[in-house]
mmCIF file of C-alpha atoms in Angstrom:
data_model
loop_
_atom_site.group_PDB
_atom_site.id
_atom_site.type_symbol
_atom_site.label_atom_id
_atom_site.label_comp_id
_atom_site.label_asym_id
_atom_site.label_seq_id
_atom_site.Cartn_x
_atom_site.Cartn_y
_atom_site.Cartn_z
ATOM 1 C CA UNK A 43 -12.692 -13.592 16.160
ATOM 2 C CA UNK A 44 -9.055 -13.533 16.466
ATOM 3 C CA UNK A 45 -6.850 -11.481 18.649
ATOM 4 C CA UNK A 46 -6.232 -8.349 17.319
ATOM 5 C CA UNK A 47 -3.474 -7.379 19.558
ATOM 6 C CA UNK A 48 0.138 -7.568 17.780
ATOM 7 C CA UNK A 49 2.044 -10.360 18.568
ATOM 8 C CA UNK A 50 5.168 -10.858 20.003
ATOM 9 C CA UNK A 51 6.856 -12.008 17.021
ATOM 10 C CA UNK A 52 4.768 -9.664 15.132
ATOM 11 C CA UNK A 53 6.250 -6.382 17.089
ATOM 12 C CA UNK A 54 9.319 -7.862 16.735
ATOM 13 C CA UNK A 55 9.399 -8.236 13.064
ATOM 14 C CA UNK A 56 8.142 -4.300 13.016
ATOM 15 C CA UNK A 57 11.321 -3.113 15.025
ATOM 16 C CA UNK A 58 13.351 -4.928 12.145
ATOM 17 C CA UNK A 59 11.886 -3.429 9.851
ATOM 18 C CA UNK A 60 11.979 0.334 10.772
ATOM 19 C CA UNK A 61 15.597 -0.382 12.565
ATOM 20 C CA UNK A 62 16.453 -1.209 8.688
ATOM 21 C CA UNK A 63 13.687 1.779 7.082
ATOM 22 C CA UNK A 64 15.836 4.467 9.558
ATOM 23 C CA UNK A 65 19.013 4.000 8.737
ATOM 24 C CA UNK A 66 17.894 3.016 4.387
ATOM 25 C CA UNK A 67 14.727 5.061 3.872
ATOM 26 C CA UNK A 68 15.601 9.064 5.114
ATOM 27 C CA UNK A 69 13.438 11.336 4.031
ATOM 28 C CA UNK A 70 16.754 13.540 1.977
ATOM 29 C CA UNK A 71 17.140 10.525 -0.309
ATOM 30 C CA UNK A 72 13.691 9.203 -0.822
ATOM 31 C CA UNK A 73 13.135 12.958 -2.076
ATOM 32 C CA UNK A 74 15.675 12.773 -4.309
ATOM 33 C CA UNK A 75 14.958 9.514 -6.127
ATOM 34 C CA UNK A 76 11.077 10.879 -6.551
ATOM 35 C CA UNK A 77 12.714 13.913 -8.223
ATOM 36 C CA UNK A 78 15.053 11.907 -10.520
ATOM 37 C CA UNK A 79 13.450 9.493 -12.980
ATOM 38 C CA UNK A 80 14.325 6.275 -10.550
ATOM 39 C CA UNK A 81 11.885 6.349 -8.229
ATOM 40 C CA UNK A 82 12.861 2.804 -6.808
ATOM 41 C CA UNK A 83 14.531 2.064 -4.388
ATOM 42 C CA UNK A 84 16.742 -1.432 -5.727
ATOM 43 C CA UNK A 85 19.349 -1.590 -2.825
ATOM 44 C CA UNK A 86 16.356 -1.670 0.024
ATOM 45 C CA UNK A 87 14.085 -4.002 -1.875
ATOM 46 C CA UNK A 88 17.075 -6.527 -1.884
ATOM 47 C CA UNK A 89 17.698 -5.680 1.573
ATOM 48 C CA UNK A 90 14.361 -5.940 2.508
ATOM 49 C CA UNK A 91 13.076 -8.853 0.429
ATOM 50 C CA UNK A 92 16.597 -11.449 0.467
ATOM 51 C CA UNK A 93 18.035 -10.151 3.269
ATOM 52 C CA UNK A 94 14.950 -9.904 5.348
ATOM 53 C CA UNK A 95 12.670 -12.736 3.167
ATOM 54 C CA UNK A 96 9.836 -10.139 3.658
ATOM 55 C CA UNK A 97 8.899 -10.861 -0.284
ATOM 56 C CA UNK A 98 7.439 -14.646 0.241
ATOM 57 C CA UNK A 99 5.571 -13.920 3.353
ATOM 58 C CA UNK A 100 2.169 -14.965 2.029
ATOM 59 C CA UNK A 101 3.627 -17.883 -0.225
ATOM 60 C CA UNK A 102 3.472 -21.684 1.599
ATOM 61 C CA UNK A 103 6.661 -22.981 3.023
ATOM 62 C CA UNK A 104 6.689 -25.657 0.479
ATOM 63 C CA UNK A 105 6.137 -22.989 -2.635
ATOM 64 C CA UNK A 106 9.529 -21.526 -1.636
ATOM 65 C CA UNK A 107 8.095 -18.473 0.303
ATOM 66 C CA UNK A 108 8.065 -17.960 4.333
ATOM 67 C CA UNK A 109 4.163 -19.909 5.676
ATOM 68 C CA UNK A 110 3.586 -16.396 7.773
ATOM 69 C CA UNK A 111 -0.115 -14.618 6.741
ATOM 70 C CA UNK A 112 -1.406 -11.355 6.208
ATOM 71 C CA UNK A 113 -0.953 -10.492 9.734
ATOM 72 C CA UNK A 114 2.545 -9.671 9.381
ATOM 73 C CA UNK A 115 2.570 -7.985 6.116
ATOM 74 C CA UNK A 116 0.267 -5.702 7.012
ATOM 75 C CA UNK A 117 3.095 -5.144 10.063
ATOM 76 C CA UNK A 118 5.301 -4.560 7.238
ATOM 77 C CA UNK A 119 2.824 -2.157 5.299
ATOM 78 C CA UNK A 120 2.556 -0.473 8.120
ATOM 79 C CA UNK A 121 6.465 0.287 8.227
ATOM 80 C CA UNK A 122 6.866 1.147 4.756
ATOM 81 C CA UNK A 123 3.754 3.400 5.038
ATOM 82 C CA UNK A 124 5.349 5.418 7.939
ATOM 83 C CA UNK A 125 8.270 5.803 5.679
ATOM 84 C CA UNK A 126 6.861 6.237 2.117
ATOM 85 C CA UNK A 127 9.322 3.710 1.451
ATOM 86 C CA UNK A 128 9.656 3.442 -2.403
ATOM 87 C CA UNK A 129 9.349 -0.637 -2.993
ATOM 88 C CA UNK A 130 7.209 -2.837 -5.167
ATOM 89 C CA UNK A 131 5.948 -4.448 -1.753
ATOM 90 C CA UNK A 132 1.981 -3.637 -2.178
ATOM 91 C CA UNK A 133 2.311 -4.580 -5.727
ATOM 92 C CA UNK A 134 4.691 -7.305 -6.140
ATOM 93 C CA UNK A 135 4.735 -9.261 -2.784
ATOM 94 C CA UNK A 136 0.765 -8.700 -1.918
ATOM 95 C CA UNK A 137 -0.748 -8.520 -5.306
ATOM 96 C CA UNK A 138 1.055 -9.887 -7.819
ATOM 97 C CA UNK A 139 1.856 -12.809 -5.234
ATOM 98 C CA UNK A 140 -1.971 -12.546 -4.450
ATOM 99 C CA UNK A 141 -2.955 -13.111 -8.077
ATOM 100 C CA UNK A 142 -0.563 -16.779 -8.374
ATOM 101 C CA UNK A 143 -1.217 -18.470 -5.856
ATOM 102 C CA UNK A 144 -4.819 -18.461 -7.443
ATOM 103 C CA UNK A 145 -3.768 -19.792 -10.675
ATOM 104 C CA UNK A 146 -2.788 -23.719 -11.281
ATOM 105 C CA UNK A 147 0.715 -22.198 -13.266
ATOM 106 C CA UNK A 148 3.484 -20.420 -12.421
ATOM 107 C CA UNK A 149 4.905 -22.309 -9.461
ATOM 108 C CA UNK A 150 8.471 -20.970 -11.101
ATOM 109 C CA UNK A 151 7.270 -17.509 -10.937
ATOM 110 C CA UNK A 152 5.735 -17.563 -7.454
ATOM 111 C CA UNK A 153 9.063 -18.872 -6.152
ATOM 112 C CA UNK A 154 11.087 -15.535 -8.378
ATOM 113 C CA UNK A 155 8.943 -13.546 -6.204
ATOM 114 C CA UNK A 156 8.840 -14.946 -3.382
ATOM 115 C CA UNK A 157 12.464 -15.049 -3.208
ATOM 116 C CA UNK A 158 11.898 -11.168 -4.055
ATOM 117 C CA UNK A 159 14.820 -12.035 -6.888
ATOM 118 C CA UNK A 160 12.021 -11.010 -9.912
ATOM 119 C CA UNK A 161 9.307 -8.217 -9.215
ATOM 120 C CA UNK A 162 5.828 -8.887 -10.458
ATOM 121 C CA UNK A 163 2.971 -6.454 -10.817
ATOM 122 C CA UNK A 164 -0.395 -6.864 -12.223
ATOM 123 C CA UNK A 165 -1.271 -5.388 -14.731
ATOM 124 C CA UNK A 166 -4.881 -3.786 -13.555
ATOM 125 C CA UNK A 167 -5.135 -0.145 -12.841
ATOM 126 C CA UNK A 168 -4.678 0.855 -9.613
ATOM 127 C CA UNK A 169 -7.646 1.946 -8.925
ATOM 128 C CA UNK A 170 -9.701 -0.684 -9.511
ATOM 129 C CA UNK A 171 -11.820 -2.205 -6.885
ATOM 130 C CA UNK A 172 -11.814 -5.823 -5.886
ATOM 131 C CA UNK A 173 -15.334 -6.106 -7.252
ATOM 132 C CA UNK A 174 -14.801 -3.475 -10.108
ATOM 133 C CA UNK A 175 -14.760 -4.338 -13.813
ATOM 134 C CA UNK A 176 -11.386 -4.881 -15.155
ATOM 135 C CA UNK A 177 -9.870 -3.905 -18.816
ATOM 136 C CA UNK A 178 -8.319 -6.946 -20.573
ATOM 137 C CA UNK A 179 -5.830 -7.318 -24.002
ATOM 138 C CA UNK A 180 -6.942 -9.364 -26.984
ATOM 139 C CA UNK A 181 -5.364 -12.653 -27.082
ATOM 140 C CA UNK A 182 -4.718 -13.937 -30.224
ATOM 141 C CA UNK A 183 -3.190 -17.100 -31.213
ATOM 142 C CA UNK A 184 -0.487 -16.975 -28.161
ATOM 143 C CA UNK A 185 -0.107 -12.886 -28.868
ATOM 144 C CA UNK A 186 -1.635 -9.942 -27.098
ATOM 145 C CA UNK A 187 -2.251 -6.523 -28.176
ATOM 146 C CA UNK A 188 -3.619 -3.707 -26.093
ATOM 147 C CA UNK A 189 -3.187 -0.869 -23.847
ATOM 148 C CA UNK A 190 -3.671 -0.702 -19.617
ATOM 149 C CA UNK A 191 -3.191 2.146 -18.074
ATOM 150 C CA UNK A 192 -2.231 3.279 -14.368
ATOM 151 C CA UNK A 193 -0.464 0.350 -13.784
ATOM 152 C CA UNK A 194 1.577 0.541 -10.051
ATOM 153 C CA UNK A 195 5.138 -0.094 -10.177
ATOM 154 C CA UNK A 196 4.974 -1.484 -14.209
ATOM 155 C CA UNK A 197 8.172 0.814 -14.491
ATOM 156 C CA UNK A 198 10.686 -1.910 -12.135
ATOM 157 C CA UNK A 199 8.305 -5.262 -12.966
ATOM 158 C CA UNK A 200 10.407 -7.909 -14.026
ATOM 159 C CA UNK A 201 7.166 -10.035 -15.090
ATOM 160 C CA UNK A 202 3.722 -8.671 -15.502
ATOM 161 C CA UNK A 203 0.602 -10.588 -14.924
ATOM 162 C CA UNK A 204 -1.457 -9.880 -18.107
ATOM 163 C CA UNK A 205 -5.653 -10.091 -18.301
ATOM 164 C CA UNK A 206 -6.577 -11.041 -21.873
ATOM 165 C CA UNK A 207 -10.364 -11.393 -22.847
ATOM 166 C CA UNK A 208 -10.305 -15.351 -23.440
ATOM 167 C CA UNK A 209 -10.347 -15.196 -19.767
ATOM 168 C CA UNK A 210 -6.858 -15.903 -19.240
ATOM 169 C CA UNK A 211 -4.201 -14.382 -17.032
ATOM 170 C CA UNK A 212 -1.020 -14.505 -18.755
ATOM 171 C CA UNK A 213 2.932 -14.276 -17.586
ATOM 172 C CA UNK A 214 4.821 -11.400 -19.924
ATOM 173 C CA UNK A 215 8.117 -10.593 -19.675
ATOM 174 C CA UNK A 216 8.773 -7.007 -19.281
ATOM 175 C CA UNK A 217 10.809 -6.739 -22.486
ATOM 176 C CA UNK A 218 8.288 -7.796 -24.428
ATOM 177 C CA UNK A 219 5.912 -5.068 -23.620
ATOM 178 C CA UNK A 220 5.986 -1.358 -23.839
ATOM 179 C CA UNK A 221 6.241 1.007 -20.721
ATOM 180 C CA UNK A 222 5.417 4.443 -20.645
ATOM 181 C CA UNK A 223 5.007 6.365 -17.282
ATOM 182 C CA UNK A 224 2.306 8.378 -16.294
ATOM 183 C CA UNK A 225 2.195 11.526 -13.775
ATOM 184 C CA UNK A 226 1.269 10.008 -10.767
ATOM 185 C CA UNK A 227 0.374 12.141 -7.660
ATOM 186 C CA UNK A 228 2.355 10.196 -5.938
ATOM 187 C CA UNK A 229 6.302 10.049 -6.387
ATOM 188 C CA UNK A 230 7.195 6.919 -4.448
ATOM 189 C CA UNK A 231 5.098 4.796 -6.644
ATOM 190 C CA UNK A 232 4.842 5.476 -10.035
ATOM 191 C CA UNK A 233 2.542 4.807 -12.408
ATOM 192 C CA UNK A 234 2.853 3.290 -16.377
ATOM 193 C CA UNK A 235 1.197 2.588 -19.304
ATOM 194 C CA UNK A 236 2.025 -0.700 -20.896
ATOM 195 C CA UNK A 237 1.246 -1.670 -24.156
ATOM 196 C CA UNK A 238 1.361 -4.901 -26.057
ATOM 197 C CA UNK A 239 1.948 -5.224 -29.789
ATOM 198 C CA UNK A 240 1.668 -9.171 -30.063
ATOM 199 C CA UNK A 241 3.540 -9.118 -27.088
ATOM 200 C CA UNK A 242 4.351 -12.945 -26.058
ATOM 201 C CA UNK A 243 2.865 -14.470 -22.703
ATOM 202 C CA UNK A 244 2.050 -17.616 -20.863
ATOM 203 C CA UNK A 245 -1.197 -18.302 -19.682
ATOM 204 C CA UNK A 246 -0.835 -19.564 -15.763
ATOM 205 C CA UNK A 247 -5.283 -19.520 -14.792
ATOM 206 C CA UNK A 248 -7.973 -17.884 -15.211
ATOM 207 C CA UNK A 249 -8.078 -14.100 -15.053
ATOM 208 C CA UNK A 250 -11.633 -13.813 -12.940
ATOM 209 C CA UNK A 251 -10.617 -15.318 -9.615
ATOM 210 C CA UNK A 252 -6.708 -14.753 -9.845
ATOM 211 C CA UNK A 253 -7.803 -10.509 -10.049
ATOM 212 C CA UNK A 254 -10.478 -10.779 -7.494
ATOM 213 C CA UNK A 255 -8.080 -12.528 -4.741
ATOM 214 C CA UNK A 256 -5.859 -9.913 -5.670
ATOM 215 C CA UNK A 257 -7.240 -6.683 -5.294
ATOM 216 C CA UNK A 258 -8.963 -8.309 -2.083
ATOM 217 C CA UNK A 259 -5.830 -8.857 -0.735
ATOM 218 C CA UNK A 260 -4.763 -5.647 -2.047
ATOM 219 C CA UNK A 261 -7.387 -3.130 -0.982
ATOM 220 C CA UNK A 262 -7.494 -4.857 2.552
ATOM 221 C CA UNK A 263 -3.817 -4.507 3.522
ATOM 222 C CA UNK A 264 -3.478 -1.523 1.664
ATOM 223 C CA UNK A 265 -5.605 -0.453 4.984
ATOM 224 C CA UNK A 266 -2.431 -0.993 7.469
ATOM 225 C CA UNK A 267 -0.190 0.927 4.982
ATOM 226 C CA UNK A 268 -2.626 3.865 4.734
ATOM 227 C CA UNK A 269 -2.513 3.449 8.979
ATOM 228 C CA UNK A 270 1.103 3.711 8.563
ATOM 229 C CA UNK A 271 1.188 7.270 6.827
ATOM 230 C CA UNK A 272 -1.851 8.243 9.589
ATOM 231 C CA UNK A 273 0.229 7.773 12.471
ATOM 232 C CA UNK A 274 3.621 8.715 11.598
ATOM 233 C CA UNK A 275 1.571 11.988 10.674
ATOM 234 C CA UNK A 276 0.109 12.031 14.546
ATOM 235 C CA UNK A 277 3.048 11.200 15.914
ATOM 236 C CA UNK A 278 5.780 14.125 14.118
ATOM 237 C CA UNK A 279 2.898 16.522 14.560
ATOM 238 C CA UNK A 280 2.597 15.910 17.938
ATOM 239 C CA UNK A 281 6.666 16.107 18.450
ATOM 240 C CA UNK A 282 7.057 19.371 16.857
ATOM 241 C CA UNK A 283 3.692 20.989 19.188
ATOM 242 C CA UNK A 284 6.007 20.177 22.140
ATOM 243 C CA UNK A 285 8.953 21.843 20.721
ATOM 244 C CA UNK A 286 7.643 25.038 18.802
ATOM 245 C CA UNK A 287 6.829 27.842 21.238
ATOM 246 C CA UNK A 288 4.863 30.392 20.394
ATOM 247 C CA UNK A 289 3.918 33.247 22.927
ATOM 248 C CA UNK A 290 6.632 31.422 25.078
ATOM 249 C CA UNK A 291 4.899 28.658 25.522
ATOM 250 C CA UNK A 292 4.924 25.179 23.224
ATOM 251 C CA UNK A 293 1.857 25.725 21.160
ATOM 252 C CA UNK A 294 0.571 22.117 22.149
ATOM 253 C CA UNK A 295 -0.355 23.896 24.852
ATOM 254 C CA UNK A 296 -3.189 25.572 23.295
ATOM 255 C CA UNK A 297 -6.519 24.093 23.968
ATOM 256 C CA UNK A 298 -7.544 24.583 20.133
ATOM 257 C CA UNK A 299 -4.771 22.247 19.215
ATOM 258 C CA UNK A 300 -5.185 19.784 22.012
ATOM 259 C CA UNK A 301 -8.719 19.325 20.369
ATOM 260 C CA UNK A 302 -7.832 18.534 16.683
ATOM 261 C CA UNK A 303 -5.030 16.056 18.220
ATOM 262 C CA UNK A 304 -7.142 14.449 20.911
ATOM 263 C CA UNK A 305 -9.544 13.552 17.328
ATOM 264 C CA UNK A 306 -7.396 12.682 14.717
ATOM 265 C CA UNK A 307 -5.855 10.099 18.164
ATOM 266 C CA UNK A 308 -8.942 8.970 18.143
ATOM 267 C CA UNK A 309 -9.484 7.961 14.110
ATOM 268 C CA UNK A 310 -6.314 6.543 14.426
ATOM 269 C CA UNK A 311 -6.817 4.140 16.772
ATOM 270 C CA UNK A 312 -9.924 3.464 14.983
ATOM 271 C CA UNK A 313 -8.158 2.818 11.590
ATOM 272 C CA UNK A 314 -5.550 0.692 13.655
ATOM 273 C CA UNK A 315 -8.565 -1.671 14.600
ATOM 274 C CA UNK A 316 -10.178 -1.938 11.509
ATOM 275 C CA UNK A 317 -6.807 -2.236 9.277
ATOM 276 C CA UNK A 318 -6.309 -5.404 11.655
ATOM 277 C CA UNK A 319 -9.864 -6.451 11.490
ATOM 278 C CA UNK A 320 -8.876 -6.924 7.561
ATOM 279 C CA UNK A 321 -5.361 -8.315 7.836
ATOM 280 C CA UNK A 322 -6.861 -10.881 10.240
ATOM 281 C CA UNK A 323 -9.586 -11.467 7.878
ATOM 282 C CA UNK A 324 -7.607 -12.197 5.231
ATOM 283 C CA UNK A 325 -5.169 -14.415 7.206
ATOM 284 C CA UNK A 326 -8.671 -16.670 8.799
ATOM 285 C CA UNK A 327 -10.405 -16.725 5.354
ATOM 286 C CA UNK A 328 -13.500 -15.135 7.983
ATOM 287 C CA UNK A 329 -15.918 -12.627 7.054
ATOM 288 C CA UNK A 330 -13.169 -11.480 4.202
ATOM 289 C CA UNK A 331 -15.383 -9.226 1.963
ATOM 290 C CA UNK A 332 -17.071 -7.079 5.370
ATOM 291 C CA UNK A 333 -13.896 -6.658 6.691
ATOM 292 C CA UNK A 334 -11.795 -5.400 3.773
ATOM 293 C CA UNK A 335 -14.612 -3.431 2.646
ATOM 294 C CA UNK A 336 -15.038 -1.440 6.518
ATOM 295 C CA UNK A 337 -11.262 -0.972 6.342
ATOM 296 C CA UNK A 338 -11.257 0.521 2.513
ATOM 297 C CA UNK A 339 -14.005 2.972 3.495
ATOM 298 C CA UNK A 340 -13.007 4.278 6.950
ATOM 299 C CA UNK A 341 -8.832 4.550 6.088
ATOM 300 C CA UNK A 342 -8.874 6.630 2.958
ATOM 301 C CA UNK A 343 -10.576 9.824 4.489
ATOM 302 C CA UNK A 344 -8.633 9.047 7.842
ATOM 303 C CA UNK A 345 -5.132 8.695 6.366
ATOM 304 C CA UNK A 346 -5.626 12.045 3.812
ATOM 305 C CA UNK A 347 -7.261 14.095 7.337
ATOM 306 C CA UNK A 348 -4.328 13.296 9.682
ATOM 307 C CA UNK A 349 -2.074 14.459 6.924
ATOM 308 C CA UNK A 350 -3.781 17.267 5.842
ATOM 309 C CA UNK A 351 -3.666 18.240 9.744
ATOM 310 C CA UNK A 352 0.253 17.138 9.548
ATOM 311 C CA UNK A 353 0.762 19.847 6.952
ATOM 312 C CA UNK A 354 -1.409 22.648 8.496
ATOM 313 C CA UNK A 355 -0.602 22.480 12.121
ATOM 314 C CA UNK A 356 3.288 22.793 11.210
ATOM 315 C CA UNK A 357 2.882 26.194 9.685
ATOM 316 C CA UNK A 358 4.682 27.567 7.013
ATOM 317 C CA UNK A 359 7.672 24.738 7.867
ATOM 318 C CA UNK A 360 5.054 21.993 6.642
ATOM 319 C CA UNK A 361 4.792 23.846 2.887
ATOM 320 C CA UNK A 362 8.136 23.465 2.436
ATOM 321 C CA UNK A 363 9.336 20.899 -0.455
ATOM 322 C CA UNK A 364 11.865 20.175 2.118
ATOM 323 C CA UNK A 365 9.713 18.713 4.378
ATOM 324 C CA UNK A 366 8.265 14.935 4.619
ATOM 325 C CA UNK A 367 5.068 15.533 4.901
ATOM 326 C CA UNK A 368 3.626 16.386 1.828
ATOM 327 C CA UNK A 369 5.407 12.299 0.679
ATOM 328 C CA UNK A 370 2.933 11.066 3.450
ATOM 329 C CA UNK A 371 -0.178 14.014 2.041
ATOM 330 C CA UNK A 372 0.670 12.436 -1.786
ATOM 331 C CA UNK A 373 0.694 9.016 -0.901
ATOM 332 C CA UNK A 374 -2.664 9.381 1.473
ATOM 333 C CA UNK A 375 -4.202 11.206 -1.249
ATOM 334 C CA UNK A 376 -3.026 8.016 -3.774
ATOM 335 C CA UNK A 377 -4.085 5.736 -1.411
ATOM 336 C CA UNK A 378 -7.053 7.177 -1.174
ATOM 337 C CA UNK A 379 -8.616 6.110 -4.570
ATOM 338 C CA UNK A 380 -6.568 3.033 -5.359
ATOM 339 C CA UNK A 381 -8.160 -0.459 -5.432
ATOM 340 C CA UNK A 382 -11.744 1.744 -5.045
ATOM 341 C CA UNK A 383 -12.678 4.922 -3.225
ATOM 342 C CA UNK A 384 -14.003 4.869 -0.092
ATOM 343 C CA UNK A 385 -17.222 5.397 -1.096
ATOM 344 C CA UNK A 386 -17.334 2.520 -3.586
ATOM 345 C CA UNK A 387 -16.329 0.343 -0.843
ATOM 346 C CA UNK A 388 -19.374 2.026 1.332
ATOM 347 C CA UNK A 389 -21.077 0.947 -1.650
ATOM 348 C CA UNK A 390 -20.018 -3.126 -1.743
ATOM 349 C CA UNK A 391 -20.399 -2.992 2.361
ATOM 350 C CA UNK A 392 -24.154 -1.680 1.548
ATOM 351 C CA UNK A 393 -24.798 -4.657 -0.224
ATOM 352 C CA UNK A 394 -23.080 -7.259 1.638
ATOM 353 C CA UNK A 395 -24.990 -6.207 4.613
ATOM 354 C CA UNK A 396 -27.912 -5.656 2.729
ATOM 355 C CA UNK A 397 -28.382 -2.109 4.093
ATOM 356 C CA UNK A 398 -28.336 -0.205 0.709
ATOM 357 C CA UNK A 399 -29.534 3.712 0.989
ATOM 358 C CA UNK A 400 -33.916 3.644 0.325
#
């Protein structure tokens, strides 16, 4: 088993990303974007991808990337989760990138994704678990026909990786498809319907192994984003309860609230262990399926509960639109069904470790 503690390099990476997000991703601007027709922040994405080289962390150096591992990508996602940053990092730099890494063709596309100049999206519904069936479009003599729903960040993607019924994964440029926004609970990660009407695509590889690899990485690293959300909720709630006074004493001094926060702290610590184990397993290839399913089975309930506790313990203030807690609650709730629900992962885990329910 590897050392799951953060290395000095990982902590330095965290500090750099957090400083950038503190300066360029404040709650007011995220809220303003979420209320507009363009929730994504292209300037922030350019700085993360181009300025800091973070889009290519998972791409080997000989293929134009940084040659880092899933551990570093996980640290970035923790910070992006804390800030609910409206950038397509998980969808492009992790999921689409992993899909292309499993393909024989498409090296030029991988270069684009690694540099951040091209944003990619895997055209598989965000709700799809790593082992679940996924929709495919009809391939007819090089032209693709069909409709795919629940595609995260399709609105900003330059290229879509589309599975077809002939077993291939096709790269389709965004201008060849129709992207229709769908109602999304999480305003910072919009979903869309993608319609292909005789769209021309280039086959880059086989869909099955590419989609499986991409969804597994997405599910495993999503736990780190959920950890970031939960840590923000815990930290901000503790800070607020120290400042807020009632009966002339800090609210955080009341025994009942101390117990609630202590319980939440334990759950967040456990979530950190599960998320780190998943990231490390993805990096090393050891017990990957088990580690990813354990992390996802545990992460969603903890992230949702942390955000709910934050909202409740902020009192009336937490119920306001201006307070940032609702952004975290929506992200936590949306993440709880992304890449499979906790229940789906528990069922998968039962099969993996041969402990099915009687």
